[in-house]
Amino acid sequence: MSSIKLDILDDKSISSGQVVEDKVTVSPADDLESQAVHVGLGKAETSLKLDKTGLPLVPQPSDDASDPLNFPQWLKVAVLLQVSFLALLGPLNQATVNPAFVPLAAHFKISTVVASYQTTIAIAFAGIGSFVWVPLANTYGRRPVLLFSTLIAAASSLGSGKALTWSQLIATRVLNGLGTSSFFTLGAGMVSDTFFLHERGRAMGIFTVFLTNSAHIAPIPGGFLGQYVSYRWCYYLPAILDFTMFVVMLFCLPETLYLRGSKPVVTDKPILRRMKLWGLRPEGKHLKVSDFFRQFIMFKYPTVLLSAFYYSVAFTLSSILPAVTSATLFHELYKFTASETGLVLGLGTLIGSTLGELLGGVVIDRSMYLSRKGKKDDEIIPEVRLQGIWVGAILQPIGLLIWGFCIQYKTAYIGPAMGFGVMCFAIQIISTVLYSYNADCYKPQTPEIAQVMNFGRQTVGMTTGFWAIAMGTKIGFQFMAVTLALVGLVSFVPIVVFMFHGKTIRDKMGAPTYNRSL
């Protein structure tokens, strides 16, 4: 079995800001995750801590009470729920107005297709902003960056509701995309900071079900607000929720950034210490210009890049495509009001995603447990998680075909609604598996991985408003669905390759050398 070398920071090197390399051979189970190594004066001793089933905890927690891995379970769940709800608010900021494109277009005297561009702009900048937030969060902490970006999201959403001209609305939507971009990436990093390997699939599943369902929940209040109050309240509501979440996090969200191997801080109130707004920057960690560029390194790893590509295509076709086309299609085909469109789109997709999560997270965690049970070397094979993706990969194009053929042949509205539900069931499984798989492969770089996936999703998704209606009108929605289903299946091919050769590819590429102590 191959082995890797692990860099260990002793107390003296940490305090001086210098790195002293003590080479310890461990099994290739994600570097820092497979062993607990305590370095003394010139000697190293290994002491494994076990979970309730007798398997080694991965990653191994330190003896520091303020280590997020040592948080009590109720606090871990509280962290998970807060960052998950924040992930929900990201697409909610962008998509609540979608059922209200008709009154929005009427107010600004534009078409409903052009009205969808303000959603497209917000999605695009939500993919760009994280390239600024992640380096800041890796240096100064997840907590202060999330609080600051949440305020930006709240203020810009309020500004969108107050916008008097189309250009003002576009400008505030740009800022809203930048503010909400941290919700997707830093939240995934905090989940990885806090939960062990055997819990991570379920925790990531909860995080992704909030993330995925947000765009499906948003049309429900958005439709009623657009029809009975004003389209402006489709922006005010997210602003209120953003600010409410800011207050909750200010008092309830601890810092989870932790440098593995750092000197424990002696305190009788470790959790309260983690609630500080500043002063938790790891010793020897300073923000450098290069930090804003090194995050692009993750694009060179095939398992990350091609997983992000498949995820981006699947998410765009399963979630964003129905969201940006429903206001136009359901109004033209079924004469639906904004509230009726919101209910059909929201309930069908919400049910599908929730059922997908009930299957996804539990199954892949169970698969990982069974793969480790009985192995003496306890080698972690992240590719085991990929076996849980098959149901999602098969159902995703089926749901797309149901949607396309039902739209083309003008069936009852329940037809395309069922297509929504099947697609969202599938994308929830796909999201949970791919987020968990890549976090297992490169745990210290989880925020950067989430950043790559978010960038891909937002970049591919932002184009949908420009071509979806036009393509379906020109070639027929049934042929559009067939074409897009084939695109999705082709983009899935690399995932199949990873199932059988992923470990070989990762061993050949090696592991990233930055943030290895996180």
Short mmCIF file of C-alpha atoms in Angstrom, two decimals:
data_model
loop_
_atom_site.label_atom_id
_atom_site.label_comp_id
_atom_site.label_asym_id
_atom_site.label_seq_id
_atom_site.Cartn_x
_atom_site.Cartn_y
_atom_site.Cartn_z
CA MET A 1 0.00 0.00 0.00
CA SER A 2 1.33 3.41 -0.93
CA SER A 3 2.04 6.02 1.72
CA ILE A 4 2.29 9.78 1.99
CA LYS A 5 4.30 12.17 4.12
CA LEU A 6 2.61 14.36 6.67
CA ASP A 7 3.92 17.74 7.78
CA ILE A 8 3.64 18.23 11.55
CA LEU A 9 3.82 21.58 13.29
CA ASP A 10 5.24 21.50 16.81
CA ASP A 11 4.56 24.16 19.40
CA LYS A 12 7.89 25.89 18.89
CA SER A 13 7.54 26.17 15.13
CA ILE A 14 3.99 27.47 15.41
CA SER A 15 4.89 30.21 17.83
CA SER A 16 7.73 31.38 15.60
CA GLY A 17 5.67 31.19 12.44
CA GLN A 18 8.11 28.70 10.90
CA VAL A 19 7.33 25.23 9.68
CA VAL A 20 9.46 22.32 10.83
CA GLU A 21 8.78 19.16 8.87
CA ASP A 22 8.62 15.92 10.81
CA LYS A 23 7.95 13.14 8.33
CA VAL A 24 5.52 10.52 9.55
CA THR A 25 4.33 7.72 7.33
CA VAL A 26 0.59 7.20 7.35
CA SER A 27 -1.91 5.41 5.18
CA PRO A 28 -3.20 7.46 2.23
CA ALA A 29 -6.45 8.29 3.96
CA ASP A 30 -6.60 11.97 3.18
CA ASP A 31 -3.37 13.04 4.91
CA LEU A 32 -4.41 14.69 8.13
CA GLU A 33 -7.53 12.62 8.47
CA SER A 34 -6.25 9.13 9.12
CA GLN A 35 -3.97 9.40 12.16
CA ALA A 36 -3.67 11.39 15.37
CA VAL A 37 -0.02 12.38 15.68
CA HIS A 38 1.22 14.16 18.78
CA VAL A 39 4.71 15.58 18.48
CA GLY A 40 6.87 15.95 21.58
CA LEU A 41 10.49 16.99 21.95
CA GLY A 42 12.12 14.90 19.25
CA LYS A 43 9.60 12.04 19.31
CA ALA A 44 6.17 11.31 17.95
CA GLU A 45 3.55 9.05 19.35
CA THR A 46 0.31 7.92 17.77
CA SER A 47 -2.90 7.59 19.77
CA LEU A 48 -6.05 6.80 17.86
CA LYS A 49 -9.47 7.88 19.12
CA LEU A 50 -12.36 5.64 18.13
CA ASP A 51 -16.00 6.19 17.29
CA LYS A 52 -18.83 4.24 18.95
CA THR A 53 -18.44 1.38 16.45
CA GLY A 54 -14.75 0.95 17.28
CA LEU A 55 -13.44 2.48 14.05
CA PRO A 56 -10.84 5.30 14.22
CA LEU A 57 -12.32 8.79 14.10
CA VAL A 58 -11.49 10.53 10.82
CA PRO A 59 -10.12 13.16 11.11
CA GLN A 60 -8.59 12.62 14.54
CA PRO A 61 -9.59 15.35 17.03
CA SER A 62 -6.95 17.13 19.09
CA ASP A 63 -6.97 17.42 22.89
CA ASP A 64 -7.96 21.07 22.58
CA ALA A 65 -11.45 21.76 23.95
CA SER A 66 -11.92 24.56 21.40
CA ASP A 67 -11.26 22.20 18.46
CA PRO A 68 -14.54 22.21 16.47
CA LEU A 69 -14.33 18.42 16.24
CA ASN A 70 -14.65 18.39 20.04
CA PHE A 71 -17.77 20.58 20.09
CA PRO A 72 -20.74 18.93 21.84
CA GLN A 73 -23.12 17.33 19.37
CA TRP A 74 -25.87 19.90 19.99
CA LEU A 75 -23.50 22.70 19.00
CA LYS A 76 -22.40 20.85 15.87
CA VAL A 77 -26.05 20.50 14.89
CA ALA A 78 -26.60 24.21 15.64
CA VAL A 79 -23.67 25.14 13.38
CA LEU A 80 -24.99 22.85 10.63
CA LEU A 81 -28.50 24.32 10.79
CA GLN A 82 -27.23 27.90 10.72
CA VAL A 83 -24.95 27.46 7.72
CA SER A 84 -27.60 25.33 5.98
CA PHE A 85 -30.24 28.02 6.42
CA LEU A 86 -27.72 30.56 5.17
CA ALA A 87 -27.14 28.38 2.09
CA LEU A 88 -30.91 28.42 1.58
CA LEU A 89 -30.90 32.22 1.66
CA GLY A 90 -28.44 32.42 -1.25
CA PRO A 91 -30.76 31.16 -4.02
CA LEU A 92 -33.72 32.62 -2.11
CA ASN A 93 -32.24 36.09 -2.65
CA GLN A 94 -31.94 35.34 -6.34
CA ALA A 95 -35.10 33.33 -7.08
CA THR A 96 -37.97 34.75 -4.97
CA VAL A 97 -38.80 37.20 -7.74
CA ASN A 98 -38.95 34.52 -10.49
CA PRO A 99 -42.76 34.00 -10.45
CA ALA A 100 -43.20 37.78 -10.51
CA PHE A 101 -41.45 38.37 -13.84
CA VAL A 102 -44.75 39.45 -15.41
CA PRO A 103 -45.46 42.40 -13.02
CA LEU A 104 -41.72 43.20 -12.88
CA ALA A 105 -41.54 43.35 -16.68
CA ALA A 106 -44.69 45.48 -16.84
CA HIS A 107 -43.24 47.99 -14.35
CA PHE A 108 -39.96 48.45 -16.25
CA LYS A 109 -41.64 48.08 -19.67
CA ILE A 110 -39.53 45.09 -20.74
CA SER A 111 -40.29 41.50 -21.79
CA THR A 112 -40.44 38.65 -19.27
CA VAL A 113 -37.34 37.11 -20.88
CA VAL A 114 -35.38 40.33 -20.29
CA ALA A 115 -36.81 40.49 -16.76
CA SER A 116 -35.17 37.12 -16.06
CA TYR A 117 -31.75 38.68 -16.74
CA GLN A 118 -31.69 40.32 -13.29
CA THR A 119 -31.81 36.81 -11.80
CA THR A 120 -29.12 35.70 -14.24
CA ILE A 121 -26.85 38.59 -13.21
CA ALA A 122 -27.22 37.75 -9.51
CA ILE A 123 -26.42 34.09 -10.21
CA ALA A 124 -23.32 35.03 -12.20
CA PHE A 125 -21.82 37.24 -9.50
CA ALA A 126 -22.66 34.66 -6.84
CA GLY A 127 -20.13 32.49 -8.64
CA ILE A 128 -17.46 35.19 -8.68
CA GLY A 129 -17.59 36.66 -5.17
CA SER A 130 -16.36 33.56 -3.37
CA PHE A 131 -12.91 34.04 -4.90
CA VAL A 132 -12.56 36.98 -2.50
CA TRP A 133 -14.33 35.54 0.54
CA VAL A 134 -12.54 32.18 0.79
CA PRO A 135 -8.97 33.54 1.22
CA LEU A 136 -10.23 36.05 3.77
CA ALA A 137 -12.09 33.36 5.68
CA ASN A 138 -9.09 31.01 5.68
CA THR A 139 -7.02 33.73 7.33
CA TYR A 140 -9.34 35.75 9.55
CA GLY A 141 -12.05 33.16 10.17
CA ARG A 142 -15.33 31.95 8.70
CA ARG A 143 -17.44 33.82 11.28
CA PRO A 144 -16.50 37.47 10.58
CA VAL A 145 -16.57 36.98 6.81
CA LEU A 146 -20.02 35.36 6.90
CA LEU A 147 -21.38 38.14 9.11
CA PHE A 148 -20.01 40.87 6.85
CA SER A 149 -21.21 39.27 3.60
CA THR A 150 -24.66 38.65 5.11
CA LEU A 151 -24.99 42.37 5.78
CA ILE A 152 -24.05 43.08 2.15
CA ALA A 153 -26.71 40.62 0.99
CA ALA A 154 -29.37 42.22 3.21
CA ALA A 155 -28.56 45.78 2.15
CA SER A 156 -28.40 44.96 -1.57
CA SER A 157 -31.67 43.01 -1.50
CA LEU A 158 -33.32 45.97 0.19
CA GLY A 159 -31.79 48.20 -2.50
CA SER A 160 -33.24 45.98 -5.23
CA GLY A 161 -36.70 46.51 -3.84
CA LYS A 162 -36.15 50.28 -3.74
CA ALA A 163 -34.69 50.48 -7.29
CA LEU A 164 -36.46 53.02 -9.50
CA THR A 165 -34.71 52.24 -12.77
CA TRP A 166 -33.61 49.05 -14.53
CA SER A 167 -29.94 50.00 -14.23
CA GLN A 168 -30.30 50.54 -10.48
CA LEU A 169 -31.89 47.12 -10.15
CA ILE A 170 -29.07 45.45 -12.10
CA ALA A 171 -26.43 47.19 -9.92
CA THR A 172 -28.02 46.04 -6.68
CA ARG A 173 -28.37 42.52 -8.05
CA VAL A 174 -24.63 42.47 -8.75
CA LEU A 175 -23.94 43.36 -5.11
CA ASN A 176 -26.47 40.80 -3.93
CA GLY A 177 -24.72 38.07 -5.90
CA LEU A 178 -21.36 39.06 -4.42
CA GLY A 179 -22.77 39.07 -0.89
CA THR A 180 -24.54 35.73 -1.09
CA SER A 181 -21.60 33.96 -2.75
CA SER A 182 -20.01 33.23 0.63
CA PHE A 183 -23.11 31.33 1.77
CA PHE A 184 -22.41 28.41 -0.57
CA THR A 185 -18.67 27.99 -0.06
CA LEU A 186 -17.93 28.87 3.57
CA GLY A 187 -20.92 26.90 4.82
CA ALA A 188 -19.57 23.70 3.26
CA GLY A 189 -16.19 24.43 4.85
CA MET A 190 -17.76 24.81 8.31
CA VAL A 191 -19.57 21.49 7.92
CA SER A 192 -16.25 19.83 7.07
CA ASP A 193 -14.54 21.64 9.98
CA THR A 194 -17.05 20.26 12.47
CA PHE A 195 -18.09 16.74 11.48
CA PHE A 196 -16.18 13.47 11.29
CA LEU A 197 -16.00 11.33 8.17
CA HIS A 198 -18.74 8.93 9.31
CA GLU A 199 -21.10 11.89 9.88
CA ARG A 200 -20.10 13.98 6.91
CA GLY A 201 -22.35 12.44 4.25
CA ARG A 202 -25.50 13.05 6.26
CA ALA A 203 -24.36 16.52 7.35
CA MET A 204 -23.46 17.49 3.77
CA GLY A 205 -26.79 16.07 2.69
CA ILE A 206 -28.66 18.38 5.05
CA PHE A 207 -26.55 21.31 3.85
CA THR A 208 -27.21 20.54 0.18
CA VAL A 209 -30.94 19.91 0.67
CA PHE A 210 -31.25 23.46 2.03
CA LEU A 211 -29.09 24.75 -0.82
CA THR A 212 -31.00 22.87 -3.51
CA ASN A 213 -34.47 23.47 -2.11
CA SER A 214 -34.00 27.20 -1.76
CA ALA A 215 -34.69 27.87 -5.43
CA HIS A 216 -37.79 25.68 -5.09
CA ILE A 217 -39.15 27.26 -1.93
CA ALA A 218 -38.55 30.80 -3.20
CA PRO A 219 -41.34 30.81 -5.84
CA ILE A 220 -44.04 30.01 -3.25
CA PRO A 221 -43.89 33.30 -1.29
CA GLY A 222 -42.61 35.07 -4.40
CA GLY A 223 -45.72 34.21 -6.37
CA PHE A 224 -48.14 35.46 -3.73
CA LEU A 225 -46.12 38.60 -3.01
CA GLY A 226 -45.81 39.42 -6.73
CA GLN A 227 -49.53 38.93 -7.34
CA TYR A 228 -51.17 40.35 -4.22
CA VAL A 229 -48.66 42.84 -2.77
CA SER A 230 -45.85 44.04 -5.05
CA TYR A 231 -42.91 42.53 -6.88
CA ARG A 232 -40.75 44.76 -4.64
CA TRP A 233 -41.59 42.54 -1.66
CA CYS A 234 -39.89 39.68 -3.50
CA TYR A 235 -36.71 41.58 -2.61
CA TYR A 236 -37.78 42.88 0.78
CA LEU A 237 -38.51 39.40 2.12
CA PRO A 238 -34.97 38.06 1.49
CA ALA A 239 -33.56 41.28 2.97
CA ILE A 240 -35.51 40.72 6.19
CA LEU A 241 -34.41 37.07 6.36
CA ASP A 242 -30.77 38.00 5.68
CA PHE A 243 -30.73 40.50 8.51
CA THR A 244 -32.50 38.07 10.84
CA MET A 245 -29.87 35.45 10.06
CA PHE A 246 -27.13 38.00 10.75
CA VAL A 247 -28.51 38.55 14.27
CA VAL A 248 -28.81 34.81 14.91
CA MET A 249 -25.24 34.12 13.76
CA LEU A 250 -23.88 37.06 15.74
CA PHE A 251 -24.97 35.38 18.96
CA CYS A 252 -25.04 31.68 18.03
CA LEU A 253 -22.43 30.80 15.36
CA PRO A 254 -18.94 29.96 16.71
CA GLU A 255 -15.74 30.15 14.71
CA THR A 256 -14.75 26.79 13.18
CA LEU A 257 -11.43 27.71 11.57
CA TYR A 258 -8.83 25.63 13.41
CA LEU A 259 -5.18 24.91 12.65
CA ARG A 260 -4.40 21.23 13.24
CA GLY A 261 -1.33 20.88 15.45
CA SER A 262 -1.59 24.36 16.92
CA LYS A 263 -0.88 24.98 20.60
CA PRO A 264 -4.07 24.55 22.68
CA VAL A 265 -5.33 27.71 24.34
CA VAL A 266 -5.92 27.25 28.05
CA THR A 267 -9.42 28.53 28.83
CA ASP A 268 -12.36 27.38 30.91
CA LYS A 269 -14.82 28.78 28.33
CA PRO A 270 -13.67 27.35 24.97
CA ILE A 271 -17.00 27.82 23.20
CA LEU A 272 -17.44 31.43 24.33
CA ARG A 273 -13.91 32.13 23.14
CA ARG A 274 -14.98 30.84 19.71
CA MET A 275 -17.74 33.49 19.61
CA LYS A 276 -15.26 36.37 19.34
CA LEU A 277 -15.45 38.54 16.23
CA TRP A 278 -11.69 38.81 15.92
CA GLY A 279 -8.52 37.48 17.48
CA LEU A 280 -8.91 33.88 16.34
CA ARG A 281 -6.56 34.09 13.36
CA PRO A 282 -4.20 31.08 13.51
CA GLU A 283 -0.69 31.94 14.68
CA GLY A 284 1.69 32.48 11.80
CA LYS A 285 -1.21 32.82 9.33
CA HIS A 286 -1.11 36.07 7.35
CA LEU A 287 -3.08 37.11 4.30
CA LYS A 288 -0.92 37.28 1.19
CA VAL A 289 -1.72 38.31 -2.37
CA SER A 290 -0.90 34.77 -3.45
CA ASP A 291 -3.79 33.49 -1.29
CA PHE A 292 -6.22 34.97 -3.82
CA PHE A 293 -4.65 32.92 -6.60
CA ARG A 294 -3.73 29.62 -4.95
CA GLN A 295 -7.41 28.72 -4.70
CA PHE A 296 -7.38 28.26 -8.48
CA ILE A 297 -5.10 25.28 -7.88
CA MET A 298 -8.14 23.09 -7.22
CA PHE A 299 -9.16 23.46 -10.86
CA LYS A 300 -6.25 21.25 -11.88
CA TYR A 301 -7.48 18.21 -9.94
CA PRO A 302 -9.63 16.06 -12.26
CA THR A 303 -11.85 14.67 -9.49
CA VAL A 304 -12.77 18.21 -8.44
CA LEU A 305 -13.02 19.84 -11.87
CA LEU A 306 -15.00 17.10 -13.63
CA SER A 307 -17.25 16.51 -10.62
CA ALA A 308 -17.99 20.23 -10.61
CA PHE A 309 -18.71 20.12 -14.34
CA TYR A 310 -21.21 17.28 -14.02
CA TYR A 311 -22.78 18.87 -10.94
CA SER A 312 -23.08 22.22 -12.73
CA VAL A 313 -24.77 20.69 -15.78
CA ALA A 314 -27.12 18.54 -13.68
CA PHE A 315 -28.05 21.41 -11.34
CA THR A 316 -28.67 23.79 -14.24
CA LEU A 317 -30.94 21.35 -16.07
CA SER A 318 -32.75 20.12 -12.95
CA SER A 319 -33.15 23.28 -10.87
CA ILE A 320 -32.33 26.50 -12.72
CA LEU A 321 -34.00 25.56 -16.03
CA PRO A 322 -37.47 25.04 -14.47
CA ALA A 323 -37.03 28.13 -12.28
CA VAL A 324 -36.28 30.60 -15.07
CA THR A 325 -38.79 29.20 -17.61
CA SER A 326 -41.85 28.47 -15.48
CA ALA A 327 -43.11 32.05 -15.15
CA THR A 328 -43.26 32.39 -18.93
CA LEU A 329 -44.36 28.86 -19.88
CA PHE A 330 -47.03 28.36 -17.20
CA HIS A 331 -48.48 31.79 -17.94
CA GLU A 332 -48.66 31.08 -21.68
CA LEU A 333 -49.77 27.44 -21.56
CA TYR A 334 -52.01 27.33 -18.49
CA LYS A 335 -52.79 31.01 -17.88
CA PHE A 336 -51.40 30.64 -14.36
CA THR A 337 -51.09 33.63 -12.09
CA ALA A 338 -47.82 34.34 -10.29
CA SER A 339 -49.03 32.64 -7.10
CA GLU A 340 -50.21 29.52 -8.95
CA THR A 341 -46.90 29.25 -10.78
CA GLY A 342 -45.03 29.59 -7.50
CA LEU A 343 -47.06 26.83 -5.84
CA VAL A 344 -46.70 24.34 -8.69
CA LEU A 345 -42.99 24.97 -9.12
CA GLY A 346 -42.22 25.16 -5.42
CA LEU A 347 -44.19 22.21 -4.04
CA GLY A 348 -43.20 19.72 -6.73
CA THR A 349 -39.50 20.48 -6.50
CA LEU A 350 -39.55 20.71 -2.69
CA ILE A 351 -41.06 17.23 -2.34
CA GLY A 352 -38.58 15.75 -4.82
CA SER A 353 -35.50 17.24 -3.14
CA THR A 354 -36.59 16.26 0.36
CA LEU A 355 -37.18 12.65 -0.65
CA GLY A 356 -33.81 12.64 -2.40
CA GLU A 357 -32.04 13.73 0.77
CA LEU A 358 -33.79 11.08 2.87
CA LEU A 359 -32.12 8.53 0.60
CA GLY A 360 -28.82 10.21 -0.30
CA GLY A 361 -26.99 11.13 2.90
CA VAL A 362 -27.88 8.03 4.90
CA VAL A 363 -26.99 5.62 2.09
CA ILE A 364 -23.54 7.05 1.35
CA ASP A 365 -22.59 7.22 5.04
CA ARG A 366 -23.67 3.59 5.42
CA SER A 367 -21.66 2.63 2.34
CA MET A 368 -18.54 4.28 3.78
CA TYR A 369 -19.01 2.48 7.11
CA LEU A 370 -19.39 -0.93 5.45
CA SER A 371 -16.31 -0.33 3.29
CA ARG A 372 -14.19 0.41 6.39
CA LYS A 373 -15.58 -2.33 8.63
CA GLY A 374 -13.23 -5.25 9.04
CA LYS A 375 -10.25 -3.62 7.32
CA LYS A 376 -7.12 -3.77 9.44
CA ASP A 377 -5.41 -0.81 7.79
CA ASP A 378 -8.65 1.25 7.78
CA GLU A 379 -7.72 2.77 4.43
CA ILE A 380 -10.31 5.35 3.38
CA ILE A 381 -11.50 5.03 -0.22
CA PRO A 382 -13.62 8.12 -1.01
CA GLU A 383 -14.74 6.54 -4.30
CA VAL A 384 -17.04 4.28 -2.26
CA ARG A 385 -19.38 7.24 -1.92
CA LEU A 386 -19.76 7.51 -5.70
CA GLN A 387 -21.73 4.26 -5.83
CA GLY A 388 -24.64 6.15 -4.27
CA ILE A 389 -25.01 8.43 -7.30
CA TRP A 390 -26.56 5.93 -9.72
CA VAL A 391 -30.20 6.57 -8.83
CA GLY A 392 -29.76 10.31 -9.29
CA ALA A 393 -27.79 9.97 -12.53
CA ILE A 394 -30.50 7.74 -14.06
CA LEU A 395 -33.54 9.70 -12.89
CA GLN A 396 -32.20 13.15 -13.80
CA PRO A 397 -32.54 12.75 -17.62
CA ILE A 398 -35.85 10.88 -17.15
CA GLY A 399 -37.30 13.84 -15.25
CA LEU A 400 -36.01 16.21 -17.91
CA LEU A 401 -37.72 14.19 -20.66
CA ILE A 402 -41.00 14.16 -18.73
CA TRP A 403 -40.82 17.95 -18.39
CA GLY A 404 -39.93 18.61 -22.04
CA PHE A 405 -42.54 16.30 -23.61
CA CYS A 406 -45.30 17.51 -21.29
CA ILE A 407 -44.55 21.14 -22.10
CA GLN A 408 -44.43 20.47 -25.85
CA TYR A 409 -47.67 18.50 -25.98
CA LYS A 410 -49.46 20.74 -23.46
CA THR A 411 -50.51 18.07 -21.01
CA ALA A 412 -52.16 18.97 -17.72
CA TYR A 413 -49.89 21.02 -15.50
CA ILE A 414 -49.27 18.00 -13.26
CA GLY A 415 -47.10 16.53 -16.04
CA PRO A 416 -44.28 19.10 -16.02
CA ALA A 417 -44.67 19.39 -12.24
CA MET A 418 -43.89 15.67 -11.95
CA GLY A 419 -40.88 16.24 -14.18
CA PHE A 420 -39.70 18.93 -11.74
CA GLY A 421 -40.10 16.56 -8.83
CA VAL A 422 -38.16 13.71 -10.45
CA MET A 423 -35.33 16.02 -11.49
CA CYS A 424 -35.06 17.53 -8.02
CA PHE A 425 -35.09 14.10 -6.37
CA ALA A 426 -32.17 13.24 -8.63
CA ILE A 427 -30.14 16.43 -8.17
CA GLN A 428 -30.35 16.14 -4.40
CA ILE A 429 -28.69 12.72 -4.52
CA ILE A 430 -26.11 13.95 -7.03
CA SER A 431 -25.29 17.02 -4.92
CA THR A 432 -24.91 15.09 -1.66
CA VAL A 433 -22.67 12.44 -3.21
CA LEU A 434 -20.36 14.84 -5.05
CA TYR A 435 -19.94 17.30 -2.17
CA SER A 436 -19.20 14.45 0.25
CA TYR A 437 -16.86 12.64 -2.15
CA ASN A 438 -14.70 15.67 -2.83
CA ALA A 439 -14.62 16.67 0.84
CA ASP A 440 -13.32 13.18 1.61
CA CYS A 441 -10.66 13.48 -1.10
CA TYR A 442 -9.33 16.90 -0.04
CA LYS A 443 -10.81 17.75 3.34
CA PRO A 444 -8.52 20.76 4.18
CA GLN A 445 -9.52 22.38 0.87
CA THR A 446 -13.30 21.90 1.27
CA PRO A 447 -14.12 25.65 0.96
CA GLU A 448 -12.10 25.84 -2.26
CA ILE A 449 -13.84 22.72 -3.57
CA ALA A 450 -17.23 24.23 -2.77
CA GLN A 451 -15.99 27.37 -4.51
CA VAL A 452 -15.18 25.45 -7.71
CA MET A 453 -18.58 23.73 -7.62
CA ASN A 454 -20.39 26.98 -6.87
CA PHE A 455 -18.52 28.80 -9.65
CA GLY A 456 -19.41 26.07 -12.13
CA ARG A 457 -23.04 25.95 -11.06
CA GLN A 458 -23.49 29.70 -11.19
CA THR A 459 -21.56 30.17 -14.45
CA VAL A 460 -23.40 27.44 -16.33
CA GLY A 461 -26.71 28.33 -14.70
CA MET A 462 -26.51 32.03 -15.53
CA THR A 463 -26.72 31.27 -19.25
CA THR A 464 -30.07 29.51 -18.96
CA GLY A 465 -32.22 32.62 -19.17
CA PHE A 466 -30.60 33.57 -22.48
CA TRP A 467 -31.28 30.33 -24.41
CA ALA A 468 -33.91 28.15 -22.70
CA ILE A 469 -37.16 29.63 -24.03
CA ALA A 470 -35.65 30.45 -27.43
CA MET A 471 -34.27 26.92 -27.89
CA GLY A 472 -37.50 25.20 -26.89
CA THR A 473 -39.58 27.47 -29.14
CA LYS A 474 -37.32 26.89 -32.14
CA ILE A 475 -36.73 23.11 -32.06
CA GLY A 476 -39.55 22.01 -29.78
CA PHE A 477 -39.32 21.38 -26.06
CA GLN A 478 -39.34 17.62 -26.57
CA PHE A 479 -36.21 17.73 -28.76
CA MET A 480 -34.67 20.26 -26.41
CA ALA A 481 -35.20 17.81 -23.53
CA VAL A 482 -33.64 14.93 -25.52
CA THR A 483 -30.62 17.06 -26.41
CA LEU A 484 -30.06 18.27 -22.85
CA ALA A 485 -30.56 14.76 -21.43
CA LEU A 486 -27.76 13.52 -23.70
CA VAL A 487 -25.53 16.40 -22.56
CA GLY A 488 -26.15 15.37 -18.95
CA LEU A 489 -25.33 11.73 -19.64
CA VAL A 490 -22.08 12.61 -21.43
CA SER A 491 -21.00 14.84 -18.53
CA PHE A 492 -21.62 11.87 -16.20
CA VAL A 493 -19.05 9.66 -17.94
CA PRO A 494 -16.05 11.02 -15.92
CA ILE A 495 -17.85 10.15 -12.67
CA VAL A 496 -18.07 6.53 -13.81
CA VAL A 497 -14.33 6.62 -14.56
CA PHE A 498 -13.65 7.94 -11.04
CA MET A 499 -15.59 5.03 -9.53
CA PHE A 500 -12.96 2.62 -10.83
CA HIS A 501 -9.85 4.75 -11.30
CA GLY A 502 -10.36 7.72 -9.00
CA LYS A 503 -7.79 6.60 -6.43
CA THR A 504 -5.16 6.06 -9.15
CA ILE A 505 -5.83 9.52 -10.56
CA ARG A 506 -5.62 11.13 -7.12
CA ASP A 507 -2.39 9.32 -6.25
CA LYS A 508 -0.85 10.44 -9.52
CA MET A 509 -1.87 14.08 -8.99
CA GLY A 510 -0.86 14.18 -5.32
CA ALA A 511 -2.55 16.32 -2.67
CA PRO A 512 -2.61 20.15 -2.50
CA THR A 513 0.14 21.51 -0.28
CA TYR A 514 -1.71 24.55 1.10
CA ASN A 515 -4.06 24.69 4.10
CA ARG A 516 -3.03 21.14 5.05
CA SER A 517 -3.27 21.97 8.74
CA LEU A 518 -6.90 23.13 8.56
#
